[in-house]
PDB file of C-alpha atoms in Angstrom:
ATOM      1  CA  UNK U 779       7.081 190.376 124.803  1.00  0.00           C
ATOM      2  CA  UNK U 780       8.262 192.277 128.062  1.00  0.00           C
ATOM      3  CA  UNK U 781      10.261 194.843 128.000  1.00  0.00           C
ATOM      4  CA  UNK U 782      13.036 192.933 129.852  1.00  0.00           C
ATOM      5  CA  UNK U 783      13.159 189.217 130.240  1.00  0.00           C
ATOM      6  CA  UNK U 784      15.310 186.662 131.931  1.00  0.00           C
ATOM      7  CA  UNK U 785      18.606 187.210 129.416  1.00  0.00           C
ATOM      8  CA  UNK U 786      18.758 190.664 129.915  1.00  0.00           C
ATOM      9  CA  UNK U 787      19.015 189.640 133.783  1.00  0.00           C
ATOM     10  CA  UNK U 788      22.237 187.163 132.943  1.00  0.00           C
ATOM     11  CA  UNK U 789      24.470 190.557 132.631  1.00  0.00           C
ATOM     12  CA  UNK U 790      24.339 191.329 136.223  1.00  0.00           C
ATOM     13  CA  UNK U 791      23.536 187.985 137.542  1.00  0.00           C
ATOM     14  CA  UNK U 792      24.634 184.487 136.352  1.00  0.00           C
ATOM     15  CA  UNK U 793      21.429 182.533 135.463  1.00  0.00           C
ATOM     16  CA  UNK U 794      22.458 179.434 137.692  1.00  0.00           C
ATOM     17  CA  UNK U 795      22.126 181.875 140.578  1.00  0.00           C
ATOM     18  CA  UNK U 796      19.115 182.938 139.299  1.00  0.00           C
ATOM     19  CA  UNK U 797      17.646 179.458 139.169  1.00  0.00           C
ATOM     20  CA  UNK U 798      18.908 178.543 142.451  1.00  0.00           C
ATOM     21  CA  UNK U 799      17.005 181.980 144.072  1.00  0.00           C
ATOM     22  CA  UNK U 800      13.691 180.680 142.293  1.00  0.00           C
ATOM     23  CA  UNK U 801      14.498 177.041 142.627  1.00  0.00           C
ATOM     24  CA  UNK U 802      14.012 176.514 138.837  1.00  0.00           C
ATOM     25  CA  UNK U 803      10.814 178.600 138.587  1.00  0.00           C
ATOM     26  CA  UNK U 804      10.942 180.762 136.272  1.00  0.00           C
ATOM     27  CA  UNK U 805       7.615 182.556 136.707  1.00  0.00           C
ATOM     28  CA  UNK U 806       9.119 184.053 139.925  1.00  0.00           C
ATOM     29  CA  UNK U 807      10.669 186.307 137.101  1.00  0.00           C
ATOM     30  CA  UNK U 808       8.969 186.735 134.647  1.00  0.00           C
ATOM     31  CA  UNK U 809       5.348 185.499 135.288  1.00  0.00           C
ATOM     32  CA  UNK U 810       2.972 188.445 135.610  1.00  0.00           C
ATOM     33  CA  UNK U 811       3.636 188.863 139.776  1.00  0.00           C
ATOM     34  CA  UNK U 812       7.702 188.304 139.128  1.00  0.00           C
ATOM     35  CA  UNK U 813      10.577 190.168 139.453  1.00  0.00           C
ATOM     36  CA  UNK U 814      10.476 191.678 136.327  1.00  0.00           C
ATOM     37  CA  UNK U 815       7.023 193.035 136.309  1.00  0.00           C
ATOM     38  CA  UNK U 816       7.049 194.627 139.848  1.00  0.00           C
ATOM     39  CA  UNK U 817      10.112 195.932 138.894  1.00  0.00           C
ATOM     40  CA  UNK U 818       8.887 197.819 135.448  1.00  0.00           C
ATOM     41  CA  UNK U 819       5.351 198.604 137.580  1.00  0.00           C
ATOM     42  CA  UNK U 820       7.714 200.573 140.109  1.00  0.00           C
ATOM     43  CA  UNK U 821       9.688 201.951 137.093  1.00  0.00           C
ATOM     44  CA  UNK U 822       6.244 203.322 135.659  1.00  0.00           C
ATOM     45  CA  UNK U 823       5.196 204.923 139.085  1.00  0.00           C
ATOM     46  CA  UNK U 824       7.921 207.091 138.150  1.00  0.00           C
ATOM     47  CA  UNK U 825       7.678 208.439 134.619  1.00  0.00           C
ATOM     48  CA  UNK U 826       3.600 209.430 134.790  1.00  0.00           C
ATOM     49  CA  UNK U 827       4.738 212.228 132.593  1.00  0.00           C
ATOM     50  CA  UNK U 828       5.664 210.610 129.896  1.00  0.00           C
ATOM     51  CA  UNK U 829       4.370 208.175 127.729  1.00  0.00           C
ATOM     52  CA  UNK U 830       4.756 204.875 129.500  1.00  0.00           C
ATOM     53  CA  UNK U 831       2.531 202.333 127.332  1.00  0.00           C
ATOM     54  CA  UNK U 832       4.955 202.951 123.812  1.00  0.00           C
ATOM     55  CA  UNK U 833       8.389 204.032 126.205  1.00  0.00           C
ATOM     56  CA  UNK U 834       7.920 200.120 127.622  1.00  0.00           C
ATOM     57  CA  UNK U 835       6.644 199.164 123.985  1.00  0.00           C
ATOM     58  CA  UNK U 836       9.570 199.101 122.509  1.00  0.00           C
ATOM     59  CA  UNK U 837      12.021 195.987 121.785  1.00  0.00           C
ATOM     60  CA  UNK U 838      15.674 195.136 121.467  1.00  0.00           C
ATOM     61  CA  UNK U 839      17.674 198.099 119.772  1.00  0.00           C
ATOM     62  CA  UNK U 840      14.499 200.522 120.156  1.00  0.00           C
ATOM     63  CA  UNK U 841      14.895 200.500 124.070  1.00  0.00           C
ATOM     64  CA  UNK U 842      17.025 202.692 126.217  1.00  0.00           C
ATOM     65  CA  UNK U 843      19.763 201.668 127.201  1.00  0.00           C
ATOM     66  CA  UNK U 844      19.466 203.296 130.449  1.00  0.00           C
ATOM     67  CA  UNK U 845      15.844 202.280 131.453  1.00  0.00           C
ATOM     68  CA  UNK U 846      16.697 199.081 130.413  1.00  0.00           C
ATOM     69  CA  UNK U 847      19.762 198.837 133.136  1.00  0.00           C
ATOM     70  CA  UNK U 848      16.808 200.751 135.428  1.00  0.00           C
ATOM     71  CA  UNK U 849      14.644 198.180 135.257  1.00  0.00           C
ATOM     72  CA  UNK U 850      16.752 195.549 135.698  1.00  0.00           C
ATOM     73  CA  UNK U 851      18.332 196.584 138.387  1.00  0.00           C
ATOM     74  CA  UNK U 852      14.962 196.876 139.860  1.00  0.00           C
ATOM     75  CA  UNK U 853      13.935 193.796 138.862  1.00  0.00           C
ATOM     76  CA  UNK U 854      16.660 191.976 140.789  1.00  0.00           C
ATOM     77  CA  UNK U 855      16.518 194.078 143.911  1.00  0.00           C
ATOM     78  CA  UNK U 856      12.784 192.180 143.439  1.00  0.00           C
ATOM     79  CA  UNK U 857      14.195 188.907 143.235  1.00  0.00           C
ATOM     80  CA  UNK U 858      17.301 189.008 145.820  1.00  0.00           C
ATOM     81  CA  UNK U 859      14.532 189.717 148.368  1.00  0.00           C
ATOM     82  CA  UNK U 860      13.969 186.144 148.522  1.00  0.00           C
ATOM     83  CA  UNK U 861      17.537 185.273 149.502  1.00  0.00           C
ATOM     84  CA  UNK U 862      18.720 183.909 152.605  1.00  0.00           C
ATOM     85  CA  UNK U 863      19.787 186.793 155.451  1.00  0.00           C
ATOM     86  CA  UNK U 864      23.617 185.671 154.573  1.00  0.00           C
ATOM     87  CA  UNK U 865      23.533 185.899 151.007  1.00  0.00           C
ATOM     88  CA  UNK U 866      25.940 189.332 150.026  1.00  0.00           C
ATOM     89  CA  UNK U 867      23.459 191.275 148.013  1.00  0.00           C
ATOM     90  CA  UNK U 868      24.454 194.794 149.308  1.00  0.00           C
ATOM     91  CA  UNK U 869      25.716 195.762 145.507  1.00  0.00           C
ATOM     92  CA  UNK U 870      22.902 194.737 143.958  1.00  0.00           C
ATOM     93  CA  UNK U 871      20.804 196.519 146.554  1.00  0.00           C
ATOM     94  CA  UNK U 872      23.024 199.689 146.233  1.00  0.00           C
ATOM     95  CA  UNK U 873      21.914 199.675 142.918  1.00  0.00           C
ATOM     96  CA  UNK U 874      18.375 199.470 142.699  1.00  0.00           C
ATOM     97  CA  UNK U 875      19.076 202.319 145.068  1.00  0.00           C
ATOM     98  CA  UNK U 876      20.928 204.079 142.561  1.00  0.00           C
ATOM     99  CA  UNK U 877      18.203 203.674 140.228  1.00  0.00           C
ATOM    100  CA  UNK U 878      15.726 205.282 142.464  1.00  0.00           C
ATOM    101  CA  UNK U 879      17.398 208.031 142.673  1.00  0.00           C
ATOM    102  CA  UNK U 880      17.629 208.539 138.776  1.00  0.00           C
ATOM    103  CA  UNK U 881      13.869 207.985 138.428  1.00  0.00           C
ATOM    104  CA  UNK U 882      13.136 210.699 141.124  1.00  0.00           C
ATOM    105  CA  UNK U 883      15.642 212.820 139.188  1.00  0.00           C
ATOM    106  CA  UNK U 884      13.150 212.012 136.012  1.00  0.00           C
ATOM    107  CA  UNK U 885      10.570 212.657 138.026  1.00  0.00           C
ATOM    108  CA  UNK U 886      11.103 215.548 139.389  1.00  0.00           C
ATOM    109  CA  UNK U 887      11.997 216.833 135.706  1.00  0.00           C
ATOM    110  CA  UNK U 888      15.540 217.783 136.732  1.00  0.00           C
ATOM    111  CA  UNK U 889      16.241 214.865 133.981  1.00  0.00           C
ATOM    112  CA  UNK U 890      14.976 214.706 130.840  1.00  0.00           C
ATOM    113  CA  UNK U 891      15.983 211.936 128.735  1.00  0.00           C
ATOM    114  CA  UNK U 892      16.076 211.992 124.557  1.00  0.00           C
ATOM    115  CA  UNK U 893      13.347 210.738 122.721  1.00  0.00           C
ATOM    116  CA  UNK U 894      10.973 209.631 125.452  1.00  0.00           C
ATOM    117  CA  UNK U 895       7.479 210.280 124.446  1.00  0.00           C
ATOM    118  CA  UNK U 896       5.268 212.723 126.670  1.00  0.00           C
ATOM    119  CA  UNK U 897       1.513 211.830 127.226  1.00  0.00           C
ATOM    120  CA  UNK U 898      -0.492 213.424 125.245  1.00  0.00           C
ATOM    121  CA  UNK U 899      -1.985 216.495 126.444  1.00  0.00           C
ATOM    122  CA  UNK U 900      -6.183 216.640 127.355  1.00  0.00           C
ATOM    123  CA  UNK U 901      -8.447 217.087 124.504  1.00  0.00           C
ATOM    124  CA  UNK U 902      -8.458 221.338 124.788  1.00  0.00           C
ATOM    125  CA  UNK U 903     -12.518 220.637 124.004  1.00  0.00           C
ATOM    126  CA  UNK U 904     -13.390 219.227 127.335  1.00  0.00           C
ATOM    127  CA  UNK U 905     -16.275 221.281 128.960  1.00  0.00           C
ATOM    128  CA  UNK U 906     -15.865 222.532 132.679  1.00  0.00           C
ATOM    129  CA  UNK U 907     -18.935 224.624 134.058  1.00  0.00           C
ATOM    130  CA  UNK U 908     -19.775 226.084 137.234  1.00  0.00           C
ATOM    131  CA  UNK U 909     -22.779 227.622 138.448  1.00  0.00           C
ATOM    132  CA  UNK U 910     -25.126 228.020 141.220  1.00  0.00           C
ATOM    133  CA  UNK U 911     -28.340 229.843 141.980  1.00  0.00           C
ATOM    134  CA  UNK U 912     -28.584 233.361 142.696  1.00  0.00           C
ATOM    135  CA  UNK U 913     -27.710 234.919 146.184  1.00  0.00           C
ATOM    136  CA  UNK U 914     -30.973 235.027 148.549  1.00  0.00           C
ATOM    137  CA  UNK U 915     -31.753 237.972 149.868  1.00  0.00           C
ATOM    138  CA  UNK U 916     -33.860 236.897 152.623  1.00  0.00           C
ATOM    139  CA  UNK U 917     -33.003 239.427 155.555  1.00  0.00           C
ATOM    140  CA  UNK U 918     -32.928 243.412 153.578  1.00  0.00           C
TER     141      UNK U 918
END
């Protein structure tokens, strides 16, 4: 299951609107090139500190509630880009906006959420070696 899918959407945008954006197809948000997946990708680009495959694991109750309202936001900045020039879409691009911002804050580590998993450090055994052959002396 992905980490958001087309309900979560309904609580900033009615799903008839959604439907009428798509025309009825829903893999325009949440097939594997959708809305929703660009919009977690982009999401990801930004937390390469910590943890990404179990922080985007988790399910329901489990998730943040912030990331979750990240994502989503991102995920219909995604999908609004397919509406008409006339369409009024400035709030929900204001938003995915605002949640750029927040995930350069996180980042940048002047954020650091509770609980989210760090990657693991580098095995401390990996083996680095330099050498080269001894200086010539070719002109004494």
């Amino acid at each position: 299951m992905a980490f958001i899918s087309k309900d979560d959407l309904t609580s900033l945008m009615y799903e008839e609107d959604m439907d009428a954006i798509t025309e009825g197809k829903d893999e325009e948000i949440t097939g594997d090139t959708g809305a929703i997946a660009i919009g977690i990708t982009e999401a990801k680009g930004y937390l390469n500190r910590f943890d990404t495959a179990v922080l985007f694991a988790r399910e329901e109750n489990e998730r943040d509630p912030l990331l979750v309202e990240t994502c989503k936001s991102l995920a219909l900045y995604y999908l609004t880009k397919k509406c008409a020039p006339n369409q009024n879409v400035k709030d929900i691009r204001a938003a995915a906006n605002d949640a750029r911002i927040w995930l350069a804050k996180v980042q940048s580590g002047k954020l650091t959420p509770i609980g989210w998993p760090l990657k693991a450090a580098p095995e401390a055994n990996t083996f680095f070696h330099v050498s080269s052959y001894p200086k010539r002396k070719n002109n004494i």
